[in-house]
PDB file of C-alpha atoms in Angstrom:
ATOM      1  CA  UNK A  18      65.293  91.347  77.695  1.00 74.00           C
ATOM      2  CA  UNK A  19      65.352  90.850  73.926  1.00 84.00           C
ATOM      3  CA  UNK A  20      68.640  91.797  72.279  1.00 81.00           C
ATOM      4  CA  UNK A  21      70.273  91.300  68.911  1.00 87.00           C
ATOM      5  CA  UNK A  22      72.488  88.214  68.740  1.00 90.00           C
ATOM      6  CA  UNK A  23      75.981  89.072  67.542  1.00 92.00           C
ATOM      7  CA  UNK A  24      79.137  87.083  67.043  1.00 94.00           C
ATOM      8  CA  UNK A  25      82.310  88.310  68.696  1.00 93.00           C
ATOM      9  CA  UNK A  26      85.562  88.161  66.761  1.00 92.00           C
ATOM     10  CA  UNK A  27      87.674  89.941  69.396  1.00 90.00           C
ATOM     11  CA  UNK A  28      87.192  91.086  72.995  1.00 92.00           C
ATOM     12  CA  UNK A  29      88.748  94.042  74.825  1.00 92.00           C
ATOM     13  CA  UNK A  30      88.068  95.689  78.178  1.00 93.00           C
ATOM     14  CA  UNK A  31      86.942  99.260  78.874  1.00 92.00           C
ATOM     15  CA  UNK A  32      85.889 101.069  82.052  1.00 93.00           C
ATOM     16  CA  UNK A  33      85.360 104.634  83.200  1.00 94.00           C
ATOM     17  CA  UNK A  34      85.547 105.019  86.962  1.00 93.00           C
ATOM     18  CA  UNK A  35      86.297 107.491  89.727  1.00 92.00           C
ATOM     19  CA  UNK A  36      89.928 107.500  90.846  1.00 89.00           C
ATOM     20  CA  UNK A  37      91.146 109.183  94.034  1.00 86.00           C
ATOM     21  CA  UNK A  38      94.709 109.486  92.768  1.00 83.00           C
ATOM     22  CA  UNK A  39      93.525 111.508  89.765  1.00 81.00           C
ATOM     23  CA  UNK A  40      90.819 113.407  91.696  1.00 84.00           C
ATOM     24  CA  UNK A  41      88.285 112.512  89.047  1.00 88.00           C
ATOM     25  CA  UNK A  42      87.239 109.990  86.400  1.00 91.00           C
ATOM     26  CA  UNK A  43      89.757 107.843  84.561  1.00 90.00           C
ATOM     27  CA  UNK A  44      89.414 105.536  81.608  1.00 90.00           C
ATOM     28  CA  UNK A  45      90.933 102.070  81.912  1.00 90.00           C
ATOM     29  CA  UNK A  46      91.421  99.983  78.778  1.00 89.00           C
ATOM     30  CA  UNK A  47      93.007  96.662  77.913  1.00 89.00           C
ATOM     31  CA  UNK A  48      93.279  94.546  74.771  1.00 87.00           C
ATOM     32  CA  UNK A  49      92.452  91.570  77.025  1.00 86.00           C
ATOM     33  CA  UNK A  50      88.669  91.519  77.479  1.00 86.00           C
ATOM     34  CA  UNK A  51      86.018  88.992  78.414  1.00 83.00           C
ATOM     35  CA  UNK A  52      88.110  87.812  81.365  1.00 83.00           C
ATOM     36  CA  UNK A  53      88.744  88.791  84.979  1.00 86.00           C
ATOM     37  CA  UNK A  54      90.473  92.168  84.635  1.00 85.00           C
ATOM     38  CA  UNK A  55      92.013  91.844  88.116  1.00 88.00           C
ATOM     39  CA  UNK A  56      93.847  88.752  86.901  1.00 88.00           C
ATOM     40  CA  UNK A  57      95.110  90.630  83.838  1.00 88.00           C
ATOM     41  CA  UNK A  58      96.356  93.477  86.041  1.00 87.00           C
ATOM     42  CA  UNK A  59      98.182  91.029  88.309  1.00 88.00           C
ATOM     43  CA  UNK A  60      99.779  88.821  85.665  1.00 90.00           C
ATOM     44  CA  UNK A  61     100.273  91.215  82.734  1.00 89.00           C
ATOM     45  CA  UNK A  62     100.070  94.792  84.071  1.00 89.00           C
ATOM     46  CA  UNK A  63     101.626  96.106  80.851  1.00 87.00           C
ATOM     47  CA  UNK A  64      98.301  95.310  79.143  1.00 87.00           C
ATOM     48  CA  UNK A  65      96.375  97.775  81.333  1.00 88.00           C
ATOM     49  CA  UNK A  66      96.202 101.354  80.033  1.00 87.00           C
ATOM     50  CA  UNK A  67      94.859 104.308  82.034  1.00 86.00           C
ATOM     51  CA  UNK A  68      93.925 107.810  80.873  1.00 84.00           C
ATOM     52  CA  UNK A  69      92.788 110.590  83.221  1.00 83.00           C
ATOM     53  CA  UNK A  70      89.977 112.925  82.158  1.00 77.00           C
ATOM     54  CA  UNK A  71      90.718 116.502  83.191  1.00 62.00           C
ATOM     55  CA  UNK A  72      88.165 118.203  80.927  1.00 53.00           C
ATOM     56  CA  UNK A  73      84.413 117.889  80.575  1.00 47.00           C
ATOM     57  CA  UNK A  74      84.831 116.043  77.250  1.00 53.00           C
ATOM     58  CA  UNK A  75      87.848 113.860  76.510  1.00 57.00           C
ATOM     59  CA  UNK A  76      90.149 115.567  73.972  1.00 59.00           C
ATOM     60  CA  UNK A  77      90.267 113.788  70.577  1.00 58.00           C
ATOM     61  CA  UNK A  78      93.867 112.677  70.968  1.00 65.00           C
ATOM     62  CA  UNK A  79      93.041 111.005  74.289  1.00 64.00           C
ATOM     63  CA  UNK A  80      90.040 109.219  72.830  1.00 60.00           C
ATOM     64  CA  UNK A  81      92.168 107.958  69.951  1.00 58.00           C
ATOM     65  CA  UNK A  82      95.056 106.987  72.217  1.00 62.00           C
ATOM     66  CA  UNK A  83      92.739 104.966  74.424  1.00 66.00           C
ATOM     67  CA  UNK A  84      91.058 103.323  71.438  1.00 61.00           C
ATOM     68  CA  UNK A  85      94.461 102.367  70.109  1.00 60.00           C
ATOM     69  CA  UNK A  86      95.400 101.096  73.582  1.00 57.00           C
ATOM     70  CA  UNK A  87      92.447  98.757  73.338  1.00 61.00           C
ATOM     71  CA  UNK A  88      93.982  97.609  70.019  1.00 70.00           C
ATOM     72  CA  UNK A  89      91.256  98.633  67.555  1.00 78.00           C
ATOM     73  CA  UNK A  90      92.926  98.951  64.157  1.00 77.00           C
ATOM     74  CA  UNK A  91      92.180 101.289  61.268  1.00 78.00           C
ATOM     75  CA  UNK A  92      88.607 102.517  60.857  1.00 80.00           C
ATOM     76  CA  UNK A  93      87.482 100.624  63.953  1.00 87.00           C
ATOM     77  CA  UNK A  94      89.511 103.062  66.015  1.00 86.00           C
ATOM     78  CA  UNK A  95      87.117 105.867  65.024  1.00 86.00           C
ATOM     79  CA  UNK A  96      84.121 103.746  66.022  1.00 89.00           C
ATOM     80  CA  UNK A  97      85.737 102.884  69.349  1.00 89.00           C
ATOM     81  CA  UNK A  98      86.572 106.534  70.006  1.00 87.00           C
ATOM     82  CA  UNK A  99      82.931 107.524  69.387  1.00 89.00           C
ATOM     83  CA  UNK A 100      81.697 104.785  71.753  1.00 90.00           C
ATOM     84  CA  UNK A 101      84.119 105.965  74.435  1.00 90.00           C
ATOM     85  CA  UNK A 102      82.913 109.552  74.065  1.00 89.00           C
ATOM     86  CA  UNK A 103      79.284 108.445  74.446  1.00 92.00           C
ATOM     87  CA  UNK A 104      80.105 106.275  77.463  1.00 93.00           C
ATOM     88  CA  UNK A 105      81.865 109.195  79.117  1.00 92.00           C
ATOM     89  CA  UNK A 106      78.842 111.444  78.499  1.00 92.00           C
ATOM     90  CA  UNK A 107      76.645 108.723  80.066  1.00 95.00           C
ATOM     91  CA  UNK A 108      79.021 108.476  83.027  1.00 95.00           C
ATOM     92  CA  UNK A 109      78.568 112.200  83.738  1.00 93.00           C
ATOM     93  CA  UNK A 110      74.825 112.297  82.995  1.00 95.00           C
ATOM     94  CA  UNK A 111      73.819 109.548  85.446  1.00 96.00           C
ATOM     95  CA  UNK A 112      76.314 110.418  88.238  1.00 95.00           C
ATOM     96  CA  UNK A 113      78.055 107.078  87.847  1.00 95.00           C
ATOM     97  CA  UNK A 114      81.040 105.952  89.868  1.00 95.00           C
ATOM     98  CA  UNK A 115      81.778 103.186  87.378  1.00 95.00           C
ATOM     99  CA  UNK A 116      80.810 102.275  83.818  1.00 96.00           C
ATOM    100  CA  UNK A 117      82.472  98.971  82.956  1.00 95.00           C
ATOM    101  CA  UNK A 118      82.156  97.343  79.524  1.00 94.00           C
ATOM    102  CA  UNK A 119      83.510  93.805  79.316  1.00 92.00           C
ATOM    103  CA  UNK A 120      83.766  92.783  76.614  1.00 92.00           C
ATOM    104  CA  UNK A 121      84.105  95.947  74.569  1.00 93.00           C
ATOM    105  CA  UNK A 122      84.259  93.898  71.393  1.00 91.00           C
ATOM    106  CA  UNK A 123      84.401  93.656  67.664  1.00 92.00           C
ATOM    107  CA  UNK A 124      82.117  91.676  65.346  1.00 93.00           C
ATOM    108  CA  UNK A 125      83.230  89.816  62.200  1.00 93.00           C
ATOM    109  CA  UNK A 126      81.318  92.473  60.209  1.00 92.00           C
ATOM    110  CA  UNK A 127      83.495  95.271  61.597  1.00 90.00           C
ATOM    111  CA  UNK A 128      81.238  96.721  64.306  1.00 92.00           C
ATOM    112  CA  UNK A 129      82.486  97.923  67.719  1.00 92.00           C
ATOM    113  CA  UNK A 130      79.898  96.852  70.313  1.00 92.00           C
ATOM    114  CA  UNK A 131      79.406  97.080  74.091  1.00 92.00           C
ATOM    115  CA  UNK A 132      78.470  93.429  74.580  1.00 92.00           C
ATOM    116  CA  UNK A 133      78.103  93.445  78.366  1.00 91.00           C
ATOM    117  CA  UNK A 134      78.197  96.279  80.877  1.00 92.00           C
ATOM    118  CA  UNK A 135      77.884  97.169  84.533  1.00 94.00           C
ATOM    119  CA  UNK A 136      77.084 100.613  85.965  1.00 95.00           C
ATOM    120  CA  UNK A 137      77.453 101.736  89.575  1.00 95.00           C
ATOM    121  CA  UNK A 138      75.733 104.925  90.714  1.00 95.00           C
ATOM    122  CA  UNK A 139      76.747 107.454  93.360  1.00 93.00           C
ATOM    123  CA  UNK A 140      74.322 107.122  96.307  1.00 85.00           C
ATOM    124  CA  UNK A 141      74.879 110.786  97.130  1.00 86.00           C
ATOM    125  CA  UNK A 142      73.360 111.747  93.776  1.00 91.00           C
ATOM    126  CA  UNK A 143      70.019 110.059  94.450  1.00 87.00           C
ATOM    127  CA  UNK A 144      68.296 113.455  94.703  1.00 89.00           C
ATOM    128  CA  UNK A 145      69.357 114.141  91.084  1.00 93.00           C
ATOM    129  CA  UNK A 146      68.758 110.631  89.735  1.00 93.00           C
ATOM    130  CA  UNK A 147      65.326 109.789  91.134  1.00 91.00           C
ATOM    131  CA  UNK A 148      64.216 107.799  88.069  1.00 93.00           C
ATOM    132  CA  UNK A 149      67.286 105.576  88.228  1.00 92.00           C
ATOM    133  CA  UNK A 150      67.079 104.935  91.972  1.00 87.00           C
ATOM    134  CA  UNK A 151      63.331 104.252  91.681  1.00 85.00           C
ATOM    135  CA  UNK A 152      64.276 101.109  89.733  1.00 87.00           C
ATOM    136  CA  UNK A 153      66.155  99.680  92.716  1.00 81.00           C
ATOM    137  CA  UNK A 154      64.818  96.217  93.583  1.00 73.00           C
ATOM    138  CA  UNK A 155      64.578  96.033  97.371  1.00 67.00           C
ATOM    139  CA  UNK A 156      62.857  92.616  97.459  1.00 69.00           C
ATOM    140  CA  UNK A 157      66.080  90.916  98.582  1.00 69.00           C
ATOM    141  CA  UNK A 158      67.132  93.678 100.986  1.00 66.00           C
ATOM    142  CA  UNK A 159      66.656  93.426 104.745  1.00 69.00           C
ATOM    143  CA  UNK A 160      63.254  95.125 105.409  1.00 73.00           C
ATOM    144  CA  UNK A 161      64.716  97.071 108.354  1.00 75.00           C
ATOM    145  CA  UNK A 162      67.572  98.258 106.142  1.00 74.00           C
ATOM    146  CA  UNK A 163      65.083  99.467 103.529  1.00 75.00           C
ATOM    147  CA  UNK A 164      62.972 101.201 106.176  1.00 75.00           C
ATOM    148  CA  UNK A 165      66.063 102.897 107.621  1.00 77.00           C
ATOM    149  CA  UNK A 166      67.017 104.236 104.194  1.00 76.00           C
ATOM    150  CA  UNK A 167      63.686 106.127 104.045  1.00 78.00           C
ATOM    151  CA  UNK A 168      64.943 108.298 106.902  1.00 72.00           C
ATOM    152  CA  UNK A 169      68.543 108.628 105.598  1.00 77.00           C
ATOM    153  CA  UNK A 170      69.764 106.107 108.161  1.00 81.00           C
ATOM    154  CA  UNK A 171      72.224 103.271 107.516  1.00 85.00           C
ATOM    155  CA  UNK A 172      71.322  99.976 109.213  1.00 85.00           C
ATOM    156  CA  UNK A 173      73.399  96.792 109.400  1.00 85.00           C
ATOM    157  CA  UNK A 174      71.991  93.707 111.153  1.00 84.00           C
ATOM    158  CA  UNK A 175      74.147  91.309 113.203  1.00 86.00           C
ATOM    159  CA  UNK A 176      73.676  88.288 115.467  1.00 87.00           C
ATOM    160  CA  UNK A 177      74.134  89.679 118.992  1.00 89.00           C
ATOM    161  CA  UNK A 178      71.819  91.424 121.479  1.00 91.00           C
ATOM    162  CA  UNK A 179      73.259  94.951 121.974  1.00 93.00           C
ATOM    163  CA  UNK A 180      72.026  97.562 119.498  1.00 91.00           C
ATOM    164  CA  UNK A 181      74.509 100.282 118.533  1.00 90.00           C
ATOM    165  CA  UNK A 182      73.324 103.762 117.652  1.00 87.00           C
ATOM    166  CA  UNK A 183      76.194 105.871 116.265  1.00 87.00           C
ATOM    167  CA  UNK A 184      77.185 108.598 113.831  1.00 83.00           C
ATOM    168  CA  UNK A 185      79.751 107.471 111.294  1.00 79.00           C
ATOM    169  CA  UNK A 186      80.766 104.054 109.959  1.00 79.00           C
ATOM    170  CA  UNK A 187      84.200 104.190 111.587  1.00 84.00           C
ATOM    171  CA  UNK A 188      82.699 104.905 114.996  1.00 85.00           C
ATOM    172  CA  UNK A 189      80.183 102.106 114.409  1.00 87.00           C
ATOM    173  CA  UNK A 190      82.924  99.554 113.799  1.00 89.00           C
ATOM    174  CA  UNK A 191      84.896 100.757 116.808  1.00 90.00           C
ATOM    175  CA  UNK A 192      81.763 100.501 118.970  1.00 91.00           C
ATOM    176  CA  UNK A 193      81.055  96.955 117.793  1.00 91.00           C
ATOM    177  CA  UNK A 194      84.676  95.968 118.452  1.00 92.00           C
ATOM    178  CA  UNK A 195      84.770  97.318 121.980  1.00 92.00           C
ATOM    179  CA  UNK A 196      81.445  95.670 122.852  1.00 93.00           C
ATOM    180  CA  UNK A 197      82.942  92.383 121.695  1.00 93.00           C
ATOM    181  CA  UNK A 198      86.122  93.114 123.685  1.00 93.00           C
ATOM    182  CA  UNK A 199      84.079  93.353 126.894  1.00 93.00           C
ATOM    183  CA  UNK A 200      82.209  90.113 126.277  1.00 92.00           C
ATOM    184  CA  UNK A 201      79.117  91.389 124.483  1.00 92.00           C
ATOM    185  CA  UNK A 202      77.801  90.928 120.953  1.00 92.00           C
ATOM    186  CA  UNK A 203      76.309  93.686 118.774  1.00 91.00           C
ATOM    187  CA  UNK A 204      72.827  92.993 117.442  1.00 89.00           C
ATOM    188  CA  UNK A 205      73.097  95.679 114.785  1.00 85.00           C
ATOM    189  CA  UNK A 206      74.333  99.184 114.233  1.00 83.00           C
ATOM    190  CA  UNK A 207      72.462 102.177 112.983  1.00 85.00           C
ATOM    191  CA  UNK A 208      74.431 105.103 111.555  1.00 84.00           C
ATOM    192  CA  UNK A 209      72.858 108.540 111.829  1.00 79.00           C
ATOM    193  CA  UNK A 210      75.364 110.225 109.546  1.00 69.00           C
ATOM    194  CA  UNK A 211      75.953 113.967 109.753  1.00 62.00           C
ATOM    195  CA  UNK A 212      72.869 116.133 109.165  1.00 63.00           C
ATOM    196  CA  UNK A 213      70.780 114.593 111.907  1.00 67.00           C
ATOM    197  CA  UNK A 214      67.279 115.675 112.901  1.00 73.00           C
ATOM    198  CA  UNK A 215      65.305 114.902 116.040  1.00 76.00           C
ATOM    199  CA  UNK A 216      62.764 112.923 114.003  1.00 80.00           C
ATOM    200  CA  UNK A 217      65.540 110.653 112.711  1.00 82.00           C
ATOM    201  CA  UNK A 218      66.557 109.785 116.272  1.00 82.00           C
ATOM    202  CA  UNK A 219      62.972 108.798 117.007  1.00 83.00           C
ATOM    203  CA  UNK A 220      62.739 106.621 113.886  1.00 86.00           C
ATOM    204  CA  UNK A 221      66.086 105.045 114.735  1.00 85.00           C
ATOM    205  CA  UNK A 222      64.749 103.952 118.122  1.00 84.00           C
ATOM    206  CA  UNK A 223      61.658 102.464 116.485  1.00 85.00           C
ATOM    207  CA  UNK A 224      63.833 100.402 114.157  1.00 86.00           C
ATOM    208  CA  UNK A 225      66.235  99.227 116.865  1.00 86.00           C
ATOM    209  CA  UNK A 226      63.538  98.218 119.326  1.00 83.00           C
ATOM    210  CA  UNK A 227      61.629  96.337 116.620  1.00 81.00           C
ATOM    211  CA  UNK A 228      64.388  93.721 116.632  1.00 83.00           C
ATOM    212  CA  UNK A 229      63.432  91.044 119.192  1.00 86.00           C
ATOM    213  CA  UNK A 230      67.096  90.144 119.693  1.00 87.00           C
ATOM    214  CA  UNK A 231      67.880  93.570 121.181  1.00 89.00           C
ATOM    215  CA  UNK A 232      68.268  93.407 124.970  1.00 92.00           C
ATOM    216  CA  UNK A 233      70.115  96.723 125.407  1.00 92.00           C
ATOM    217  CA  UNK A 234      70.882  99.853 123.380  1.00 92.00           C
ATOM    218  CA  UNK A 235      74.209 101.676 123.339  1.00 93.00           C
ATOM    219  CA  UNK A 236      74.233 105.194 121.934  1.00 90.00           C
ATOM    220  CA  UNK A 237      77.691 106.451 121.010  1.00 89.00           C
ATOM    221  CA  UNK A 238      77.712 109.909 119.423  1.00 85.00           C
ATOM    222  CA  UNK A 239      80.742 112.053 118.736  1.00 82.00           C
ATOM    223  CA  UNK A 240      79.308 115.410 117.761  1.00 69.00           C
ATOM    224  CA  UNK A 241      81.326 117.350 115.233  1.00 72.00           C
ATOM    225  CA  UNK A 242      78.719 118.570 112.783  1.00 70.00           C
ATOM    226  CA  UNK A 243      76.129 116.705 114.867  1.00 75.00           C
ATOM    227  CA  UNK A 244      74.492 118.718 117.650  1.00 82.00           C
ATOM    228  CA  UNK A 245      74.388 116.517 120.767  1.00 86.00           C
ATOM    229  CA  UNK A 246      71.398 118.445 122.149  1.00 88.00           C
ATOM    230  CA  UNK A 247      69.308 117.391 119.132  1.00 86.00           C
ATOM    231  CA  UNK A 248      70.278 113.787 119.830  1.00 86.00           C
ATOM    232  CA  UNK A 249      69.356 114.155 123.511  1.00 90.00           C
ATOM    233  CA  UNK A 250      65.929 115.603 122.678  1.00 90.00           C
ATOM    234  CA  UNK A 251      65.292 112.774 120.233  1.00 88.00           C
ATOM    235  CA  UNK A 252      66.335 110.199 122.835  1.00 88.00           C
ATOM    236  CA  UNK A 253      63.993 111.519 125.530  1.00 90.00           C
ATOM    237  CA  UNK A 254      61.088 111.811 123.077  1.00 89.00           C
ATOM    238  CA  UNK A 255      61.589 108.245 121.854  1.00 87.00           C
ATOM    239  CA  UNK A 256      61.946 106.802 125.357  1.00 88.00           C
ATOM    240  CA  UNK A 257      58.660 108.352 126.448  1.00 88.00           C
ATOM    241  CA  UNK A 258      56.569 107.681 123.353  1.00 87.00           C
ATOM    242  CA  UNK A 259      57.880 104.166 122.655  1.00 85.00           C
ATOM    243  CA  UNK A 260      57.893 103.151 126.318  1.00 83.00           C
ATOM    244  CA  UNK A 261      61.411 101.757 126.055  1.00 83.00           C
ATOM    245  CA  UNK A 262      61.748  98.446 127.928  1.00 85.00           C
ATOM    246  CA  UNK A 263      65.443  97.632 127.447  1.00 89.00           C
ATOM    247  CA  UNK A 264      68.450  99.264 129.200  1.00 91.00           C
ATOM    248  CA  UNK A 265      69.813 102.363 127.475  1.00 92.00           C
ATOM    249  CA  UNK A 266      73.437 103.498 127.798  1.00 93.00           C
ATOM    250  CA  UNK A 267      74.401 106.867 126.321  1.00 91.00           C
ATOM    251  CA  UNK A 268      77.813 108.315 125.577  1.00 91.00           C
ATOM    252  CA  UNK A 269      77.761 111.798 124.035  1.00 88.00           C
ATOM    253  CA  UNK A 270      80.760 113.961 123.236  1.00 86.00           C
ATOM    254  CA  UNK A 271      81.335 117.074 121.150  1.00 82.00           C
ATOM    255  CA  UNK A 272      79.140 119.957 120.016  1.00 82.00           C
ATOM    256  CA  UNK A 273      76.711 121.214 122.690  1.00 84.00           C
ATOM    257  CA  UNK A 274      77.408 118.179 124.878  1.00 88.00           C
ATOM    258  CA  UNK A 275      76.803 119.984 128.205  1.00 90.00           C
ATOM    259  CA  UNK A 276      73.302 120.984 127.147  1.00 91.00           C
ATOM    260  CA  UNK A 277      72.688 117.422 125.954  1.00 89.00           C
ATOM    261  CA  UNK A 278      73.764 115.965 129.303  1.00 90.00           C
ATOM    262  CA  UNK A 279      71.480 118.417 131.102  1.00 92.00           C
ATOM    263  CA  UNK A 280      68.519 117.325 128.953  1.00 92.00           C
ATOM    264  CA  UNK A 281      69.145 113.654 129.716  1.00 90.00           C
ATOM    265  CA  UNK A 282      69.727 114.242 133.440  1.00 90.00           C
ATOM    266  CA  UNK A 283      66.565 116.312 133.913  1.00 90.00           C
ATOM    267  CA  UNK A 284      64.397 113.950 131.861  1.00 89.00           C
ATOM    268  CA  UNK A 285      63.824 111.625 134.812  1.00 88.00           C
ATOM    269  CA  UNK A 286      64.205 108.646 132.480  1.00 88.00           C
ATOM    270  CA  UNK A 287      66.241 105.517 133.374  1.00 88.00           C
ATOM    271  CA  UNK A 288      69.152 106.425 131.083  1.00 89.00           C
ATOM    272  CA  UNK A 289      72.661 105.320 132.027  1.00 91.00           C
ATOM    273  CA  UNK A 290      75.305 107.896 131.104  1.00 89.00           C
ATOM    274  CA  UNK A 291      78.862 106.900 130.218  1.00 89.00           C
ATOM    275  CA  UNK A 292      82.041 108.971 130.387  1.00 87.00           C
ATOM    276  CA  UNK A 293      83.720 107.409 127.340  1.00 89.00           C
ATOM    277  CA  UNK A 294      83.355 104.561 124.859  1.00 89.00           C
ATOM    278  CA  UNK A 295      85.061 101.989 127.072  1.00 92.00           C
ATOM    279  CA  UNK A 296      82.809 102.891 129.994  1.00 93.00           C
ATOM    280  CA  UNK A 297      79.736 102.769 127.725  1.00 92.00           C
ATOM    281  CA  UNK A 298      80.555  99.294 126.409  1.00 92.00           C
ATOM    282  CA  UNK A 299      81.162  97.920 129.920  1.00 93.00           C
ATOM    283  CA  UNK A 300      77.864  99.323 131.145  1.00 93.00           C
ATOM    284  CA  UNK A 301      75.908  98.025 128.134  1.00 93.00           C
ATOM    285  CA  UNK A 302      77.297  94.514 128.558  1.00 93.00           C
ATOM    286  CA  UNK A 303      76.692  94.612 132.324  1.00 93.00           C
ATOM    287  CA  UNK A 304      73.089  95.795 131.861  1.00 90.00           C
ATOM    288  CA  UNK A 305      72.210  92.569 130.073  1.00 86.00           C
ATOM    289  CA  UNK A 306      73.819  90.484 132.804  1.00 72.00           C
ATOM    290  CA  UNK A 307      71.551  92.121 135.366  1.00 61.00           C
ATOM    291  CA  UNK A 308      68.342  91.220 133.545  1.00 53.00           C
TER     292      UNK A 308
END
C-alpha cells in the first residue's frame, strides 16, 4: 500500500463499537493515543470518555463533546467532529462491530488524521456485505473450517479422536468437557447452529469423517428451533451414502424427538442411542475401547 507520509505532533484514541450496556453503538475517546488503550483504562480511567449514540446521526453537541474529550483545541475540534461523523456513517454502512482509530492524531500543519485503524465486521451481515467478505483471506485458515463455512457450519479442530456434532457453542463446550470427564478426547466439534437443513447434516458428516483422527462420532442435539426429525433423516442418509465406518452415538432431545427416534430405530443402521449427555459420552468413549 502506498500512503502519504505524515508527521504526528499529537496522538489520541478513538473507537466506535457495539456496547451491550447501551444496546447499541458507543464512541470511546481518550487524549492518550498510540498506546495500549486497555492499559490507559486500567491505570488512568479518568482519561477514557464514552458517548452513546441513540440516533442515526450523532447530534452536533455530542460530536463536539467527544472531540473536546479527545482534547482537540480550537478549529481542530471542528475537523475532529467531521471525522467522527464520517467514521460513524462508515460504521453503519459496513455493518461494523468496531471501528478503532489509534492514533487519531494531529499533524504539525494542523490536520486531524486517522493514522491507523482496525475494523471488525458483523458475521451475521455477510449477506449484505458480500464485497467486503469476498476479500477475506482464507489461506491461513484450516481448510475444513473454510469448507464448513460454505454450508453455514462452524468447525473447530482439536487433538483427540471423538468427533462432536452439536447445535450451539455452549452445548459444544459442554459436550467436549463431559467427553474429557469420562476419559475421552474430542477430535473436533461441528456446530450446526439453528436453521438446520438435512443437506447440512450430510455435509457435516462428510467433514467429520474426512479427519483421519476420528474414531467415533457423538451427536448431541438439543432441539429448540432445531427439528430433531430433520437431523435424524440427515443422519440416516449420511450413514448410508458415506458408508460410515466408525461408531456413531446419538443423543437427541427437544422438538419432534419421538419421530426422530423412530426414524433412527427403523433405519436398521448400527446407531447407538443415548438417553442423555452423560450416557452419550460414556458410550462414545467405550466404543473406541472396543475397537
